[in-house]
């Protein structure tokens, strides 16, 4: 009789176990929402558009950060991927730091990165975008407060659409030796939250607005090369 009861109990337990599992995953999910499918597919497409190899690392401490991104087993939550930060409430990707990540390849104008419209902080510094232009698609990331493209082999003009990133507090474009800025005033006059702007070793062929000169440290490196670092304590035009 006792063994029969025992048998019944274990049957019940077998039925209860999956239920417990469902409850446990539910609880976990409500504590920390899983990454959205749209976000993880945008990240994976971004990953696939680059070559990653130790040769592409431009700094000895770099490693191919995004190599571990994959949609498998325990790793399927993109919020746990290296360099990815999600909002605790919405689960959307709000931060991406793949700096010094051994990325090599062109940044295309339709990059899937520009679908991560909830991004607030983006760091792509110290990669090699092989002298591609900075796509104006960055302007779709209208919530950005921090954008770092330092030392990442971009070339061409800084897109005028950058002036639409009106929430930017930090913009670092320094050490892109082939990058041109033709209209400094046009770039910054709409960026009313800007605190720090780094343009060291960017080629600037633009008059510097009078009211900005006092915030700028000039250091002529050569013809048409200006090294500029500034801190803007209080922005007023
Ligand atoms: C930028 O990267 C190059 C490697 O391409 C490195 O030699 C240089 O020191 C870096 N510049 C800065 C300011 O870190
Ligand atoms: C970007 O456009 C090219 C050609 O138009 C296409 O092959 C590629 O799949 C597109 N990439 C994305 C991420 O949409
Ligand atoms: C941009 O990223 C580089 C590399 O991680 C870092 O050295 C630099 O301080 C960053 N710039 C800002 C403004 O945070
Ligand atoms: C970046 O890639 C280009 C080729 O596209 C190469 O000429 C350049 O040396 C690379 N830069 C670094 C810092 O490795
Ligand atoms: C200034 O920023 C706003 C967003 O705050 C944007 O709608 C507008 O197009 C920007 N103006 C320019 C000249 O970029």
CSV table of C-alpha atoms and ligand atoms in Angstrom, one decimal:
chain,number,residue,atom,x,y,z
A,1,UNK,CA,0.0,0.0,0.0
A,2,UNK,CA,2.8,2.4,1.0
A,3,UNK,CA,4.7,1.7,-2.1
A,4,UNK,CA,1.5,2.4,-4.2
A,5,UNK,CA,1.1,5.8,-2.5
A,6,UNK,CA,4.7,6.5,-3.2
A,7,UNK,CA,4.1,5.6,-6.8
A,8,UNK,CA,1.1,8.0,-7.0
A,9,UNK,CA,3.2,10.8,-5.4
A,10,UNK,CA,6.0,10.4,-7.9
A,11,UNK,CA,3.4,10.5,-10.7
A,12,UNK,CA,2.1,13.8,-9.3
A,13,UNK,CA,5.6,15.1,-8.9
A,14,UNK,CA,6.3,14.3,-12.6
A,15,UNK,CA,3.3,16.4,-13.5
A,16,UNK,CA,4.2,19.2,-11.2
A,17,UNK,CA,7.8,19.5,-12.3
A,18,UNK,CA,7.0,21.1,-15.7
A,19,UNK,CA,4.6,23.4,-13.9
A,20,UNK,CA,7.3,24.5,-11.5
A,21,UNK,CA,9.5,25.1,-14.5
A,22,UNK,CA,7.0,27.3,-16.1
A,23,UNK,CA,6.5,29.3,-12.9
A,24,UNK,CA,10.2,29.7,-12.4
A,25,UNK,CA,10.9,30.9,-15.9
A,26,UNK,CA,7.9,33.3,-15.6
A,27,UNK,CA,9.3,34.8,-12.4
A,28,UNK,CA,12.7,35.1,-14.0
A,29,UNK,CA,11.3,36.7,-17.1
A,30,UNK,CA,9.3,39.3,-15.1
A,31,UNK,CA,12.5,40.2,-13.1
A,32,UNK,CA,14.5,40.6,-16.3
A,33,UNK,CA,12.8,40.6,-19.6
A,34,UNK,CA,14.4,38.7,-22.4
A,35,UNK,CA,15.9,40.5,-25.3
A,36,UNK,CA,13.5,41.3,-28.2
A,37,UNK,CA,13.8,39.3,-31.3
A,38,UNK,CA,14.1,42.4,-33.5
A,39,UNK,CA,17.0,43.6,-31.4
A,40,UNK,CA,18.9,40.2,-31.4
A,41,UNK,CA,18.4,39.8,-35.1
A,42,UNK,CA,19.7,43.3,-35.7
A,43,UNK,CA,22.8,42.5,-33.6
A,44,UNK,CA,23.4,39.2,-35.4
A,45,UNK,CA,23.2,40.9,-38.8
A,46,UNK,CA,25.6,43.6,-37.5
A,47,UNK,CA,28.0,40.8,-36.4
A,48,UNK,CA,27.8,39.0,-39.8
A,49,UNK,CA,28.7,42.2,-41.7
A,50,UNK,CA,32.2,42.2,-40.3
A,51,UNK,CA,35.2,40.0,-40.4
A,52,UNK,CA,36.6,39.2,-37.0
A,53,UNK,CA,40.2,38.1,-36.6
A,54,UNK,CA,43.0,38.7,-34.2
A,55,UNK,CA,44.7,40.5,-37.2
A,56,UNK,CA,41.9,43.1,-37.2
A,57,UNK,CA,42.6,44.1,-33.7
A,58,UNK,CA,44.2,47.5,-33.7
A,59,UNK,CA,45.2,47.4,-30.0
A,60,UNK,CA,47.0,44.5,-28.2
A,61,UNK,CA,44.2,44.4,-25.5
A,62,UNK,CA,41.5,43.9,-28.1
A,63,UNK,CA,39.5,40.7,-28.6
A,64,UNK,CA,36.7,39.8,-30.9
A,65,UNK,CA,33.9,40.7,-28.5
A,66,UNK,CA,31.0,39.9,-30.7
A,67,UNK,CA,32.3,36.4,-31.7
A,68,UNK,CA,30.5,34.9,-28.7
A,69,UNK,CA,27.1,36.4,-29.8
A,70,UNK,CA,24.8,33.5,-30.7
A,71,UNK,CA,21.2,32.5,-30.4
A,72,UNK,CA,21.7,29.1,-28.7
A,73,UNK,CA,20.7,27.6,-25.4
A,74,UNK,CA,21.5,29.8,-22.4
A,75,UNK,CA,23.0,32.4,-24.7
A,76,UNK,CA,19.9,33.2,-26.6
A,77,UNK,CA,19.1,36.2,-24.4
A,78,UNK,CA,21.0,39.0,-26.2
A,79,UNK,CA,20.9,41.1,-23.1
A,80,UNK,CA,23.6,38.8,-21.7
A,81,UNK,CA,25.9,39.2,-24.7
A,82,UNK,CA,29.3,40.8,-24.3
A,83,UNK,CA,29.0,44.5,-24.7
A,84,UNK,CA,25.2,44.6,-24.8
A,85,UNK,CA,23.1,46.4,-22.2
A,86,UNK,CA,19.3,46.2,-22.0
A,87,UNK,CA,16.8,48.3,-20.2
A,88,UNK,CA,15.6,46.5,-17.1
A,89,UNK,CA,12.0,47.3,-17.7
A,90,UNK,CA,11.5,47.1,-21.5
A,91,UNK,CA,14.3,44.7,-22.4
A,92,UNK,CA,15.3,46.8,-25.3
A,93,UNK,CA,19.0,47.2,-26.1
A,94,UNK,CA,20.0,50.7,-24.8
A,95,UNK,CA,23.8,50.3,-24.7
A,96,UNK,CA,26.3,48.7,-27.0
A,97,UNK,CA,30.0,48.8,-26.4
A,98,UNK,CA,32.0,46.9,-29.0
A,99,UNK,CA,35.0,49.2,-28.7
A,100,UNK,CA,38.4,47.6,-29.3
A,101,UNK,CA,36.5,44.6,-30.6
A,102,UNK,CA,38.6,43.6,-33.6
A,103,UNK,CA,35.9,44.5,-36.1
A,104,UNK,CA,37.1,44.8,-39.6
A,105,UNK,CA,35.0,45.9,-42.6
A,106,UNK,CA,32.9,48.6,-44.1
A,107,UNK,CA,30.1,50.3,-42.2
A,108,UNK,CA,27.2,50.1,-44.7
A,109,UNK,CA,24.6,52.8,-45.0
A,110,UNK,CA,21.8,50.3,-44.3
A,111,UNK,CA,23.5,48.7,-41.3
A,112,UNK,CA,21.2,46.8,-39.1
A,113,UNK,CA,22.7,48.7,-36.2
A,114,UNK,CA,20.4,51.6,-37.1
A,115,UNK,CA,17.4,49.5,-36.2
A,116,UNK,CA,18.4,49.6,-32.6
A,117,UNK,CA,16.5,52.8,-32.2
A,118,UNK,CA,16.4,52.6,-28.4
A,119,UNK,CA,20.2,52.9,-28.1
A,120,UNK,CA,21.4,55.6,-25.8
A,121,UNK,CA,25.1,54.7,-25.6
A,122,UNK,CA,27.1,53.4,-28.5
A,123,UNK,CA,30.9,52.8,-28.6
A,124,UNK,CA,32.5,51.6,-31.8
A,125,UNK,CA,35.9,53.0,-31.0
A,126,UNK,CA,39.2,51.2,-31.9
A,127,UNK,CA,37.9,49.1,-34.7
A,128,UNK,CA,38.8,49.2,-38.4
A,129,UNK,CA,35.9,50.3,-40.6
A,130,UNK,CA,38.4,50.3,-43.5
A,131,UNK,CA,38.0,54.0,-44.4
A,132,UNK,CA,34.3,53.7,-45.1
A,133,UNK,CA,32.1,56.8,-44.7
A,134,UNK,CA,30.2,57.4,-41.6
A,135,UNK,CA,26.6,56.5,-42.7
A,136,UNK,CA,24.0,59.2,-42.1
A,137,UNK,CA,21.9,56.4,-40.7
A,138,UNK,CA,23.4,57.1,-37.3
A,139,UNK,CA,20.9,60.0,-37.1
A,140,UNK,CA,18.1,57.4,-36.8
A,141,UNK,CA,19.5,56.6,-33.3
A,142,UNK,CA,17.8,59.7,-32.0
A,143,UNK,CA,18.1,58.7,-28.3
A,144,UNK,CA,21.9,58.6,-28.3
A,145,UNK,CA,23.5,60.5,-25.5
A,146,UNK,CA,27.0,59.0,-26.0
A,147,UNK,CA,28.6,58.2,-29.3
A,148,UNK,CA,32.2,57.1,-29.6
A,149,UNK,CA,33.8,56.5,-33.0
A,150,UNK,CA,37.3,57.3,-32.0
A,151,UNK,CA,40.3,55.8,-33.9
A,152,UNK,CA,38.2,53.5,-36.1
A,153,UNK,CA,39.4,54.3,-39.6
A,154,UNK,CA,36.4,56.3,-40.9
A,155,UNK,CA,36.9,58.7,-43.8
A,156,UNK,CA,34.9,61.3,-45.7
A,157,UNK,CA,32.6,64.0,-44.4
A,158,UNK,CA,31.0,63.9,-41.0
A,159,UNK,CA,27.3,63.6,-42.1
A,160,UNK,CA,25.4,66.8,-41.6
A,161,UNK,CA,22.5,64.7,-40.2
A,162,UNK,CA,24.6,64.3,-37.0
A,163,UNK,CA,23.0,67.6,-36.0
A,164,UNK,CA,19.8,65.7,-35.5
A,165,UNK,CA,21.2,63.8,-32.6
A,166,UNK,CA,20.1,66.5,-30.3
A,167,UNK,CA,20.4,64.4,-27.1
A,168,UNK,CA,24.1,63.8,-27.5
A,169,UNK,CA,26.2,64.8,-24.5
A,170,UNK,CA,29.4,63.1,-25.6
A,171,UNK,CA,30.7,62.8,-29.2
A,172,UNK,CA,34.1,61.4,-29.8
A,173,UNK,CA,35.3,61.4,-33.4
A,174,UNK,CA,39.0,61.8,-32.6
A,175,UNK,CA,41.9,60.0,-34.4
A,176,UNK,CA,40.1,59.4,-37.6
A,177,UNK,CA,42.8,60.9,-39.7
A,178,UNK,CA,40.9,60.8,-43.0
A,179,UNK,CA,37.7,62.3,-41.6
A,180,UNK,CA,36.6,65.8,-42.7
A,181,UNK,CA,34.5,68.4,-40.9
A,182,UNK,CA,33.3,71.2,-43.2
A,183,UNK,CA,30.8,72.9,-41.0
A,184,UNK,CA,31.5,73.0,-37.4
A,185,UNK,CA,28.8,75.4,-36.5
A,186,UNK,CA,26.2,73.4,-38.5
A,187,UNK,CA,27.2,70.3,-36.6
A,188,UNK,CA,27.1,71.6,-33.1
A,189,UNK,CA,24.5,74.4,-33.1
A,190,UNK,CA,21.6,72.0,-32.7
A,191,UNK,CA,23.4,69.7,-30.2
A,192,UNK,CA,22.2,71.6,-27.1
A,193,UNK,CA,23.1,68.9,-24.6
A,194,UNK,CA,26.6,68.5,-25.8
A,195,UNK,CA,29.2,68.5,-23.0
A,196,UNK,CA,32.3,67.0,-24.5
A,197,UNK,CA,33.3,67.0,-28.2
A,198,UNK,CA,36.5,65.3,-29.3
A,199,UNK,CA,37.8,66.2,-32.7
A,200,UNK,CA,41.5,65.5,-32.2
A,201,UNK,CA,43.2,64.7,-35.5
A,202,UNK,CA,40.0,65.2,-37.5
A,203,UNK,CA,40.6,67.4,-40.6
A,204,UNK,CA,38.7,70.6,-40.1
A,205,UNK,CA,38.2,73.0,-42.9
A,206,UNK,CA,35.6,75.2,-41.2
A,207,UNK,CA,35.7,78.5,-39.6
A,208,UNK,CA,35.3,78.1,-35.8
A,209,UNK,CA,32.5,80.2,-34.5
A,210,UNK,CA,33.7,83.1,-32.3
A,211,UNK,CA,31.8,82.0,-29.3
A,212,UNK,CA,33.4,78.5,-29.4
A,213,UNK,CA,37.0,79.6,-29.6
A,214,UNK,CA,37.4,80.0,-25.9
A,215,UNK,CA,36.5,76.4,-25.3
A,216,UNK,CA,39.0,75.1,-27.8
A,217,UNK,CA,42.7,74.2,-27.4
A,218,UNK,CA,44.4,74.6,-30.7
A,219,UNK,CA,47.5,72.8,-31.7
A,220,UNK,CA,48.5,72.9,-35.3
A,221,UNK,CA,49.8,69.5,-36.4
A,222,UNK,CA,50.3,70.5,-40.0
A,223,UNK,CA,48.6,72.2,-42.9
A,224,UNK,CA,44.8,72.0,-42.4
A,225,UNK,CA,45.2,69.6,-39.4
A,226,UNK,CA,43.8,70.8,-36.2
A,227,UNK,CA,43.9,69.0,-32.9
A,228,UNK,CA,40.9,70.0,-30.9
A,229,UNK,CA,39.8,69.1,-27.5
A,230,UNK,CA,37.2,71.0,-25.7
A,231,UNK,CA,34.9,70.8,-22.8
A,232,UNK,CA,31.8,72.9,-23.1
A,233,UNK,CA,30.8,73.9,-19.6
A,234,UNK,CA,27.6,75.7,-20.6
A,235,UNK,CA,26.2,75.8,-24.0
A,236,UNK,CA,24.7,79.0,-25.2
A,237,UNK,CA,24.2,80.5,-28.6
B,1,LIG,C1,44.9,54.6,-32.7
B,1,LIG,O1,45.1,53.3,-33.2
B,1,LIG,C2,46.4,53.1,-33.7
B,1,LIG,C3,46.5,51.8,-34.3
B,1,LIG,O2,45.8,51.9,-35.5
B,1,LIG,C4,47.4,53.2,-32.6
B,1,LIG,O3,48.7,53.1,-33.0
B,1,LIG,C5,47.2,54.6,-31.9
B,1,LIG,O4,48.0,54.7,-30.8
B,1,LIG,C6,45.8,54.9,-31.6
B,1,LIG,N1,45.7,56.2,-31.1
B,1,LIG,C7,45.2,56.5,-29.9
B,1,LIG,C8,45.1,58.0,-29.6
B,1,LIG,O5,44.9,55.7,-29.1
B,2,LIG,C1,22.0,46.4,-47.4
B,2,LIG,O1,21.8,46.5,-48.8
B,2,LIG,C2,22.5,45.5,-49.6
B,2,LIG,C3,22.4,45.9,-51.1
B,2,LIG,O2,21.4,46.8,-51.3
B,2,LIG,C4,21.9,44.2,-49.2
B,2,LIG,O3,22.6,43.1,-49.9
B,2,LIG,C5,22.1,43.9,-47.7
B,2,LIG,O4,21.4,42.7,-47.4
B,2,LIG,C6,21.5,45.1,-47.0
B,2,LIG,N1,21.8,44.9,-45.5
B,2,LIG,C7,20.9,45.1,-44.6
B,2,LIG,C8,21.4,44.9,-43.2
B,2,LIG,O5,19.7,45.4,-44.8
B,3,LIG,C1,36.1,56.4,-26.6
B,3,LIG,O1,36.6,55.1,-26.6
B,3,LIG,C2,38.0,55.0,-26.4
B,3,LIG,C3,38.4,53.5,-26.4
B,3,LIG,O2,37.6,52.8,-25.6
B,3,LIG,C4,38.4,55.7,-25.1
B,3,LIG,O3,39.8,55.6,-24.9
B,3,LIG,C5,37.9,57.1,-25.0
B,3,LIG,O4,38.1,57.7,-23.8
B,3,LIG,C6,36.4,57.1,-25.3
B,3,LIG,N1,35.9,58.5,-25.4
B,3,LIG,C7,35.0,59.0,-24.6
B,3,LIG,C8,34.6,60.4,-24.8
B,3,LIG,O5,34.5,58.4,-23.7
B,4,LIG,C1,42.6,49.3,-41.5
B,4,LIG,O1,42.3,48.6,-42.8
B,4,LIG,C2,43.0,49.2,-43.9
B,4,LIG,C3,42.6,48.5,-45.1
B,4,LIG,O2,41.2,48.6,-45.3
B,4,LIG,C4,44.5,49.2,-43.7
B,4,LIG,O3,45.1,49.9,-44.7
B,4,LIG,C5,44.8,49.9,-42.4
B,4,LIG,O4,46.2,49.8,-42.1
B,4,LIG,C6,44.1,49.3,-41.2
B,4,LIG,N1,44.3,50.0,-40.0
B,4,LIG,C7,44.8,49.5,-38.9
B,4,LIG,C8,45.0,50.4,-37.8
B,4,LIG,O5,45.0,48.3,-38.8
B,5,LIG,C1,17.6,69.7,-34.5
B,5,LIG,O1,17.1,68.7,-33.7
B,5,LIG,C2,15.8,68.3,-33.9
B,5,LIG,C3,15.5,67.2,-32.9
B,5,LIG,O2,15.5,67.7,-31.6
B,5,LIG,C4,15.6,67.8,-35.3
B,5,LIG,O3,14.2,67.5,-35.5
B,5,LIG,C5,16.0,68.9,-36.3
B,5,LIG,O4,15.9,68.3,-37.6
B,5,LIG,C6,17.4,69.3,-36.0
B,5,LIG,N1,17.9,70.4,-36.9
B,5,LIG,C7,18.9,70.3,-37.6
B,5,LIG,C8,19.3,71.5,-38.4
B,5,LIG,O5,19.6,69.2,-37.7
